Each structure stands twice: as structure tokens, then as C-alpha cells.
Amino acid sequence: MESLGIISFETAIGSCAISWGERGIVGVQLPEASAAATLARLRKRFPPAQEMPAPAPVREVIDGIVALLEGEKADLSKAPLDMEGLPALHRQVYEIALQIPPGETLTYGAIARRIGGVSLSQAVGQALGKNPFPIIVPCHRVLGTGGKTGGFSANGGAETKLRMLTVEGARTSDEPDLFGNLPLAMKPGRG
């Protein structure tokens, strides 16, 4: 069995955690109620992981996550992700989501059309709900039609999703984004 490393780190939205192996990052955990709870949640997914210092490529990703959550336009699309063992559809969805830059959004339907048709929108939502790499694979940048937030499986749900989009400076104008999608309406009570 491959040995896995795990470490927690502080961000502007709370303590996150990351786990990695020989082929790359296997999981990221968004903040829970405490740093210990965050680490415990990720450990539950990767029980053999041992706390250890992150190797340079993982440290670069951690630095990028920290920067992104401080409002910088950090690009995490080249992070070394280990997607082995993930369903093919999930990998397709994650590859498309990785292309969404900070401050931009894409709809579930737009991703579904790229992988085979709008009838796959629900499957896209399910894949994003099981995203093992939140923040790196920016599932928070994927919205429902008309700017609705859709689901978000992280602690805090849609509120956390909106908070992350706000930190990233997600556009709130009436102009479509570079993918032709309408922007998120970031008003209280909407979505």
C-alpha cells in the first residue's frame, strides 16, 4: 500500500488539510469547526495517512490555496492530482472545472454539454459533490442556472460557497463570463 502524508494549514477561511501520495494530492479538506476536526475529517477518508512535512510540490499547492483564499488570483490548475481510481465521468468534470479561473463561474449545464449533453447535469452535480480536491478543483465556481448556488458539500454549505466566490472577486455584473455564462447574483436571499 502506498504511504500517504497529511498536514493541516491555516487559511483566511479557517484551517484546511491536504493529503498526498507518490502520484500527487489525493484529497483536500475545507475547514470544519476546528483545525483538529478538519484533520480528523480528512484522516477518515485516508486512514493510513501520517502527519509529515509537505514535499515541495504539495507545499506550492498549499501556498496557492492560502493565496487564493486571501483574494489573490492564484492558479491551481496545474496541481499534481492523483485521480487514479476515480470514475471517468468525475475525472472529465474535474478537468473542465480546473479550467475555470478565479472570479469566473460556469454552470452545471455548461459542463454537462461539454461532456455529452445537458442531460448529464445531475451527474455533474453529483461528481462535484464528491470532489476530493475542493479549492484545487474549484467546484465552488460551478453554479446552477440563473446564478443559483446549487449544492455545496463543505461545512457551511452554500454560505461557504458564496464566501469563497466573494473572496475570489466573482463577477456580479450582468455581462456573461468568458464561457458565455451569466454571472452569480451575490445578493442576500438569492440562490
Coordinates of N, CA and C in Angstrom, one line a residue:
M1 N 0.8 -1.2 0.0 CA 0.0 0.0 0.0 C 0.9 1.2 0.0
E2 N 0.5 2.2 -0.8 CA 1.2 3.5 -0.9 C 1.2 4.3 0.4
S3 N 2.3 4.9 0.8 CA 2.2 5.7 2.0 C 1.7 7.1 1.7
L4 N 0.9 7.6 2.6 CA 0.3 8.9 2.4 C 0.7 9.9 3.5
G5 N 0.9 11.1 3.1 CA 1.2 12.2 4.0 C -0.1 13.0 4.2
I6 N -0.1 13.7 5.3 CA -1.3 14.6 5.6 C -0.8 15.8 6.5
I7 N -1.3 16.9 6.3 CA -1.0 18.1 7.1 C -2.1 19.1 7.0
S8 N -2.3 19.8 8.1 CA -3.3 20.9 8.1 C -2.5 22.2 8.0
F9 N -3.3 23.2 7.6 CA -2.7 24.6 7.3 C -3.8 25.6 7.5
E10 N -3.4 26.8 7.9 CA -4.3 27.9 8.1 C -4.5 28.7 6.9
T11 N -5.8 29.1 6.7 CA -6.2 30.0 5.6 C -7.1 31.1 6.1
A12 N -7.4 32.0 5.2 CA -8.3 33.1 5.6 C -9.7 32.7 6.0
I13 N -10.1 31.4 5.6 CA -11.4 31.0 5.9 C -11.4 29.9 7.0
G14 N -10.2 29.6 7.5 CA -10.1 28.6 8.6 C -9.0 27.6 8.2
S15 N -8.9 26.6 9.1 CA -7.9 25.5 8.9 C -8.3 24.5 7.9
C16 N -7.5 24.3 6.9 CA -7.7 23.3 5.8 C -6.7 22.2 6.0
A17 N -6.9 21.1 5.3 CA -6.0 20.0 5.4 C -5.8 19.4 4.0
I18 N -4.7 18.7 3.8 CA -4.3 18.2 2.5 C -3.6 16.8 2.7
S19 N -3.9 15.9 1.8 CA -3.2 14.6 1.9 C -2.7 14.2 0.5
W20 N -1.5 13.6 0.5 CA -0.8 13.3 -0.8 C -0.2 11.9 -0.7
G21 N 0.1 11.4 -1.9 CA 0.9 10.2 -2.0 C 1.9 10.3 -3.1
E22 N 2.5 9.2 -3.5 CA 3.5 9.2 -4.5 C 3.1 9.8 -5.9
R23 N 1.8 9.7 -6.2 CA 1.3 10.2 -7.5 C 0.7 11.6 -7.5
G24 N 0.7 12.2 -6.3 CA 0.1 13.5 -6.2 C -0.8 13.6 -5.0
I25 N -1.6 14.7 -5.0 CA -2.5 15.0 -4.0 C -3.7 14.1 -4.1
V26 N -4.2 13.5 -3.0 CA -5.3 12.6 -3.1 C -6.6 13.2 -2.5
G27 N -6.4 14.3 -1.6 CA -7.5 14.9 -1.0 C -7.2 16.2 -0.4
V28 N -8.3 17.1 -0.3 CA -8.2 18.3 0.4 C -9.5 18.4 1.2
Q29 N -9.3 19.0 2.4 CA -10.5 19.2 3.3 C -10.7 20.7 3.6
L30 N -11.8 21.2 3.4 CA -12.2 22.6 3.7 C -12.4 22.6 5.3
P31 N -12.4 23.8 5.8 CA -12.5 24.0 7.3 C -13.7 23.3 7.9
E32 N -13.5 22.7 9.0 CA -14.6 22.2 9.9 C -14.6 23.2 11.1
A33 N -15.2 22.8 12.2 CA -15.3 23.6 13.4 C -14.0 24.0 14.0
S34 N -13.0 23.1 13.8 CA -11.7 23.4 14.4 C -10.6 22.7 13.5
A35 N -9.4 23.1 13.8 CA -8.3 22.5 13.0 C -8.2 21.0 13.2
A36 N -8.4 20.6 14.5 CA -8.4 19.1 14.8 C -9.6 18.4 14.0
A37 N -10.7 19.0 14.0 CA -11.9 18.4 13.3 C -11.6 18.3 11.8
T38 N -11.0 19.3 11.2 CA -10.6 19.3 9.8 C -9.7 18.2 9.5
L39 N -8.7 18.1 10.3 CA -7.7 17.0 10.1 C -8.3 15.6 10.3
A40 N -9.2 15.5 11.3 CA -9.9 14.2 11.5 C -10.8 13.8 10.4
R41 N -11.4 14.8 9.8 CA -12.3 14.5 8.7 C -11.5 14.0 7.5
L42 N -10.4 14.6 7.2 CA -9.6 14.1 6.1 C -8.9 12.8 6.4
R43 N -8.5 12.6 7.7 CA -8.0 11.3 8.1 C -9.0 10.1 7.9
K44 N -10.2 10.5 8.1 CA -11.3 9.5 8.0 C -11.3 8.9 6.5
R45 N -11.1 9.8 5.6 CA -11.0 9.5 4.2 C -9.8 8.7 3.8
F46 N -8.7 9.0 4.5 CA -7.4 8.4 4.2 C -6.7 8.0 5.5
P47 N -7.2 6.9 6.1 CA -6.8 6.4 7.4 C -5.3 6.1 7.5
P48 N -4.6 5.6 6.4 CA -3.2 5.3 6.6 C -2.3 6.6 6.6
A49 N -2.9 7.8 6.3 CA -2.0 9.0 6.2 C -1.4 9.3 7.5
Q50 N -0.1 9.7 7.4 CA 0.7 10.1 8.5 C 1.0 11.6 8.4
E51 N 1.0 12.3 9.6 CA 1.4 13.7 9.6 C 2.8 13.8 9.3
M52 N 3.2 14.7 8.3 CA 4.6 14.9 8.0 C 4.7 16.2 7.2
P53 N 5.9 16.8 7.1 CA 6.0 18.0 6.3 C 5.7 17.7 4.8
A54 N 5.1 18.7 4.2 CA 4.7 18.5 2.8 C 5.9 18.7 1.9
P55 N 6.0 17.8 0.9 CA 7.1 17.9 -0.1 C 6.9 19.2 -0.9
A56 N 7.9 19.7 -1.6 CA 7.9 21.0 -2.3 C 6.6 21.1 -3.2
P57 N 6.3 20.1 -4.1 CA 5.1 20.4 -5.0 C 3.8 20.6 -4.2
V58 N 3.7 19.8 -3.1 CA 2.5 20.0 -2.2 C 2.5 21.3 -1.5
R59 N 3.7 21.7 -1.0 CA 3.8 23.0 -0.3 C 3.5 24.1 -1.3
E60 N 3.8 24.0 -2.6 CA 3.4 25.1 -3.5 C 1.9 25.2 -3.7
V61 N 1.3 24.0 -3.7 CA -0.2 24.0 -3.7 C -0.8 24.6 -2.5
I62 N -0.3 24.3 -1.3 CA -0.8 24.8 -0.1 C -0.6 26.4 -0.1
D63 N 0.5 26.8 -0.6 CA 0.8 28.3 -0.7 C -0.2 28.9 -1.7
G64 N -0.5 28.2 -2.7 CA -1.5 28.7 -3.7 C -2.9 28.8 -3.1
I65 N -3.3 27.7 -2.3 CA -4.6 27.7 -1.7 C -4.7 28.9 -0.7
V66 N -3.7 29.1 0.1 CA -3.7 30.2 1.1 C -3.8 31.5 0.3
A67 N -3.0 31.7 -0.8 CA -3.1 33.0 -1.5 C -4.5 33.2 -2.1
L68 N -5.0 32.1 -2.7 CA -6.4 32.2 -3.3 C -7.4 32.6 -2.3
L69 N -7.4 32.1 -1.1 CA -8.3 32.4 -0.1 C -8.1 33.7 0.6
E70 N -7.0 34.4 0.2 CA -6.7 35.8 0.6 C -7.1 36.7 -0.5
G71 N -7.7 36.2 -1.6 CA -8.1 37.1 -2.6 C -7.2 37.3 -3.8
E72 N -6.1 36.6 -3.8 CA -5.1 36.6 -4.9 C -5.6 35.7 -6.0
K73 N -5.2 36.0 -7.2 CA -5.6 35.2 -8.4 C -4.6 34.0 -8.6
A74 N -4.5 33.2 -7.6 CA -3.6 32.0 -7.7 C -4.2 31.0 -8.6
D75 N -3.3 30.4 -9.5 CA -3.7 29.4 -10.4 C -3.3 28.0 -9.9
L76 N -4.3 27.2 -9.6 CA -4.1 25.9 -9.0 C -4.3 24.8 -10.1
S77 N -4.5 25.2 -11.3 CA -4.9 24.2 -12.3 C -3.9 23.2 -12.7
K78 N -2.6 23.4 -12.3 CA -1.5 22.5 -12.6 C -1.1 21.7 -11.4
A79 N -1.9 21.7 -10.4 CA -1.6 21.0 -9.1 C -1.5 19.5 -9.5
P80 N -0.5 18.8 -8.9 CA -0.4 17.4 -9.2 C -1.5 16.6 -8.4
L81 N -2.5 16.2 -9.1 CA -3.6 15.5 -8.5 C -3.6 14.0 -8.9
D82 N -3.8 13.2 -7.9 CA -3.9 11.7 -8.2 C -5.4 11.4 -8.3
M83 N -5.8 11.2 -9.6 CA -7.2 10.9 -9.9 C -7.4 9.4 -10.2
E84 N -6.3 8.6 -9.9 CA -6.4 7.2 -10.2 C -7.5 6.6 -9.3
G85 N -8.4 5.8 -9.8 CA -9.4 5.2 -9.0 C -10.7 6.0 -9.1
L86 N -10.7 7.2 -9.6 CA -11.9 8.0 -9.7 C -12.7 7.6 -11.0
P87 N -14.0 7.6 -10.9 CA -14.8 7.3 -12.1 C -14.4 8.3 -13.3
A88 N -14.4 7.8 -14.5 CA -14.1 8.5 -15.7 C -14.9 9.8 -15.8
L89 N -16.2 9.7 -15.6 CA -17.0 10.9 -15.7 C -16.5 12.0 -14.7
H90 N -16.2 11.6 -13.5 CA -15.7 12.5 -12.4 C -14.4 13.2 -12.9
R91 N -13.5 12.4 -13.5 CA -12.3 13.0 -13.9 C -12.5 14.0 -15.0
Q92 N -13.5 13.7 -15.9 CA -13.8 14.7 -17.0 C -14.4 16.0 -16.4
V93 N -15.3 15.9 -15.5 CA -15.9 17.0 -14.8 C -14.8 17.9 -14.1
Y94 N -13.9 17.2 -13.4 CA -12.8 17.9 -12.7 C -11.9 18.6 -13.6
E95 N -11.6 18.0 -14.7 CA -10.7 18.6 -15.7 C -11.3 19.9 -16.3
I96 N -12.6 19.9 -16.5 CA -13.2 21.1 -17.0 C -13.3 22.1 -15.9
A97 N -13.6 21.7 -14.7 CA -13.7 22.7 -13.6 C -12.3 23.3 -13.3
L98 N -11.2 22.6 -13.5 CA -9.9 23.1 -13.3 C -9.6 24.3 -14.2
Q99 N -10.3 24.4 -15.3 CA -10.1 25.5 -16.3 C -10.8 26.8 -15.9
I100 N -11.7 26.8 -14.9 CA -12.4 28.0 -14.5 C -11.5 28.8 -13.7
P101 N -11.2 30.0 -14.2 CA -10.3 30.9 -13.4 C -11.0 31.5 -12.2
P102 N -10.2 32.0 -11.2 CA -10.7 32.7 -10.1 C -11.6 33.9 -10.5
G103 N -12.7 34.1 -9.9 CA -13.5 35.2 -10.2 C -14.5 34.9 -11.4
E104 N -14.4 33.7 -11.9 CA -15.4 33.3 -13.0 C -16.2 32.2 -12.5
T105 N -17.3 31.9 -13.2 CA -18.1 30.8 -12.9 C -18.6 30.0 -14.2
L106 N -19.1 28.8 -14.0 CA -19.6 28.0 -15.0 C -20.8 27.3 -14.5
T107 N -21.8 26.9 -15.3 CA -22.9 26.3 -14.8 C -22.8 24.7 -14.9
Y108 N -23.6 24.0 -14.1 CA -23.6 22.6 -14.2 C -23.9 22.1 -15.7
G109 N -24.9 22.8 -16.2 CA -25.3 22.5 -17.6 C -24.3 22.7 -18.6
A110 N -23.5 23.8 -18.5 CA -22.4 24.1 -19.4 C -21.3 22.9 -19.4
I111 N -21.0 22.5 -18.2 CA -20.1 21.3 -18.1 C -20.7 20.1 -18.7
A112 N -22.0 19.9 -18.4 CA -22.6 18.7 -18.9 C -22.6 18.7 -20.5
R113 N -22.9 19.8 -21.1 CA -22.8 19.9 -22.5 C -21.4 19.6 -23.1
R114 N -20.4 19.9 -22.4 CA -19.0 19.7 -22.8 C -18.7 18.2 -22.7
I115 N -19.4 17.4 -21.9 CA -19.0 16.0 -21.7 C -20.1 15.1 -22.3
G116 N -21.1 15.7 -23.0 CA -22.0 14.8 -23.6 C -23.5 15.2 -23.7
G117 N -23.9 16.3 -23.0 CA -25.2 16.7 -23.1 C -25.8 17.2 -21.8
V118 N -26.7 18.1 -21.9 CA -27.3 18.7 -20.7 C -28.0 17.7 -19.8
S119 N -28.4 16.6 -20.4 CA -29.0 15.5 -19.6 C -28.0 15.0 -18.5
L120 N -26.7 15.3 -18.6 CA -25.8 14.9 -17.6 C -25.6 15.9 -16.5
S121 N -26.4 16.9 -16.4 CA -26.2 18.0 -15.4 C -26.3 17.4 -14.0
Q122 N -27.2 16.5 -13.7 CA -27.3 16.0 -12.4 C -26.1 15.1 -12.1
A123 N -25.5 14.4 -13.0 CA -24.3 13.6 -12.8 C -23.1 14.5 -12.6
V124 N -23.1 15.7 -13.2 CA -22.1 16.7 -13.0 C -22.2 17.2 -11.6
G125 N -23.4 17.5 -11.1 CA -23.6 17.9 -9.7 C -23.1 16.9 -8.7
Q126 N -23.4 15.6 -9.0 CA -23.0 14.5 -8.1 C -21.5 14.4 -8.1
A127 N -20.9 14.5 -9.2 CA -19.4 14.4 -9.3 C -18.8 15.5 -8.5
L128 N -19.3 16.7 -8.6 CA -18.7 17.9 -7.9 C -19.0 17.7 -6.4
G129 N -20.1 17.1 -6.0 CA -20.4 16.9 -4.6 C -19.5 15.9 -4.0
K130 N -18.8 15.1 -4.8 CA -17.9 14.1 -4.3 C -16.4 14.5 -4.6
N131 N -16.2 15.8 -5.0 CA -14.9 16.3 -5.3 C -13.9 16.1 -4.2
P132 N -12.9 15.3 -4.4 CA -11.9 15.1 -3.3 C -10.9 16.2 -3.2
F133 N -10.9 17.1 -4.1 CA -9.9 18.2 -4.2 C -10.6 19.6 -4.1
P134 N -11.5 19.9 -3.2 CA -12.1 21.2 -3.2 C -11.1 22.3 -3.1
I135 N -11.3 23.4 -3.7 CA -10.5 24.6 -3.8 C -9.6 24.4 -5.1
I136 N -8.8 23.3 -5.1 CA -8.0 23.0 -6.2 C -8.9 22.8 -7.5
V137 N -9.8 21.8 -7.4 CA -10.8 21.6 -8.4 C -11.9 22.5 -7.9
P138 N -12.1 23.7 -8.5 CA -13.0 24.7 -7.9 C -14.5 24.5 -8.1
C139 N -15.0 23.5 -7.4 CA -16.4 23.1 -7.5 C -17.3 24.3 -7.0
H140 N -16.7 25.2 -6.2 CA -17.5 26.4 -5.7 C -17.7 27.4 -6.9
R141 N -17.0 27.2 -8.0 CA -17.2 28.1 -9.1 C -18.2 27.6 -10.1
V142 N -18.9 26.5 -9.8 CA -19.9 25.9 -10.6 C -21.3 26.2 -10.0
L143 N -22.2 26.8 -10.8 CA -23.5 27.3 -10.3 C -24.6 26.7 -11.1
G144 N -25.8 26.8 -10.6 CA -27.0 26.4 -11.3 C -27.4 27.4 -12.3
T145 N -28.4 27.2 -13.0 CA -28.9 28.2 -14.0 C -29.4 29.4 -13.3
G146 N -29.2 30.6 -13.9 CA -29.6 31.8 -13.4 C -28.8 32.3 -12.2
G147 N -27.6 31.7 -12.0 CA -26.8 32.2 -10.9 C -27.1 31.5 -9.5
K148 N -28.0 30.5 -9.5 CA -28.3 29.8 -8.3 C -27.0 29.1 -7.8
T149 N -26.8 29.1 -6.5 CA -25.6 28.5 -5.9 C -25.5 27.0 -6.1
G150 N -26.6 26.3 -6.1 CA -26.6 24.8 -6.2 C -26.1 24.3 -4.9
G151 N -25.8 23.1 -4.8 CA -25.3 22.5 -3.6 C -23.8 22.8 -3.3
F152 N -23.4 22.5 -2.1 CA -22.0 22.6 -1.7 C -21.9 21.8 -0.5
S153 N -21.0 20.7 -0.6 CA -20.9 19.7 0.5 C -20.0 20.1 1.6
A154 N -19.3 21.2 1.5 CA -18.4 21.6 2.6 C -19.2 22.1 3.8
N155 N -18.5 22.1 5.0 CA -19.1 22.7 6.2 C -19.5 24.1 5.9
G156 N -20.8 24.5 6.2 CA -21.3 25.8 5.9 C -22.1 25.8 4.6
G157 N -22.1 24.8 3.8 CA -22.9 24.7 2.6 C -22.7 25.9 1.7
A158 N -23.9 26.3 1.1 CA -23.9 27.4 0.2 C -23.3 28.7 0.7
E159 N -23.4 28.9 2.0 CA -22.8 30.1 2.6 C -21.3 30.1 2.4
T160 N -20.7 29.0 2.6 CA -19.2 28.8 2.4 C -18.9 29.0 0.9
K161 N -19.7 28.5 0.0 CA -19.5 28.7 -1.4 C -19.5 30.1 -1.8
L162 N -20.5 30.9 -1.3 CA -20.7 32.3 -1.6 C -19.5 33.1 -1.0
R163 N -19.1 32.7 0.2 CA -17.9 33.3 0.8 C -16.7 33.2 0.0
M164 N -16.4 32.0 -0.5 CA -15.3 31.7 -1.4 C -15.3 32.5 -2.7
L165 N -16.5 32.5 -3.3 CA -16.7 33.3 -4.5 C -16.4 34.8 -4.3
T166 N -16.9 35.3 -3.1 CA -16.7 36.7 -2.8 C -15.2 37.0 -2.6
V167 N -14.5 36.1 -1.9 CA -13.1 36.3 -1.7 C -12.3 36.3 -3.0
E168 N -12.8 35.5 -4.0 CA -12.2 35.5 -5.3 C -12.6 36.6 -6.2
G169 N -13.5 37.4 -5.7 CA -14.0 38.5 -6.5 C -14.8 38.1 -7.7
A170 N -15.7 37.1 -7.5 CA -16.6 36.6 -8.5 C -17.4 37.8 -9.1
R171 N -17.5 37.8 -10.4 CA -18.2 39.0 -11.0 C -19.6 39.0 -10.6
T172 N -20.1 40.2 -10.5 CA -21.6 40.3 -10.2 C -22.3 41.2 -11.2
S173 N -21.6 41.5 -12.3 CA -22.3 42.3 -13.3 C -23.3 41.5 -14.1
D174 N -24.0 42.2 -15.0 CA -24.9 41.5 -15.9 C -24.3 40.9 -17.2
E175 N -23.0 41.1 -17.4 CA -22.3 40.6 -18.5 C -22.0 39.1 -18.4
P176 N -22.1 38.4 -19.5 CA -21.7 37.0 -19.4 C -20.2 36.8 -19.2
D177 N -19.8 35.7 -18.6 CA -18.3 35.5 -18.4 C -17.7 35.0 -19.7
L178 N -16.4 34.7 -19.6 CA -15.7 34.3 -20.8 C -16.2 33.0 -21.4
F179 N -17.0 32.2 -20.6 CA -17.6 31.0 -21.2 C -19.0 31.3 -21.7
G180 N -19.5 32.5 -21.6 CA -20.8 32.9 -22.1 C -21.9 32.6 -21.0
N181 N -21.5 32.4 -19.8 CA -22.5 32.2 -18.7 C -22.8 33.5 -18.0
L182 N -24.0 33.6 -17.5 CA -24.5 34.7 -16.8 C -23.8 34.6 -15.4
P183 N -23.5 35.8 -14.8 CA -22.8 35.8 -13.5 C -23.7 35.5 -12.4
L184 N -23.0 35.2 -11.2 CA -23.7 35.0 -10.0 C -24.3 36.3 -9.4
A185 N -25.5 36.2 -9.0 CA -26.1 37.4 -8.4 C -25.8 37.2 -6.9
M186 N -25.0 38.0 -6.3 CA -24.5 37.9 -5.0 C -25.3 38.7 -4.0
K187 N -26.6 38.6 -4.0 CA -27.4 39.4 -3.1 C -28.0 38.5 -2.1
P188 N -28.1 39.0 -0.8 CA -28.7 38.1 0.2 C -30.1 37.6 -0.2
G189 N -30.3 36.4 0.2 CA -31.6 35.8 -0.1 C -31.8 35.2 -1.5
R190 N -30.7 35.3 -2.4 CA -30.9 34.8 -3.7 C -30.0 33.5 -3.8
G191 N -30.5 32.6 -4.7 CA -29.7 31.4 -5.0 C -30.0 30.3 -4.1

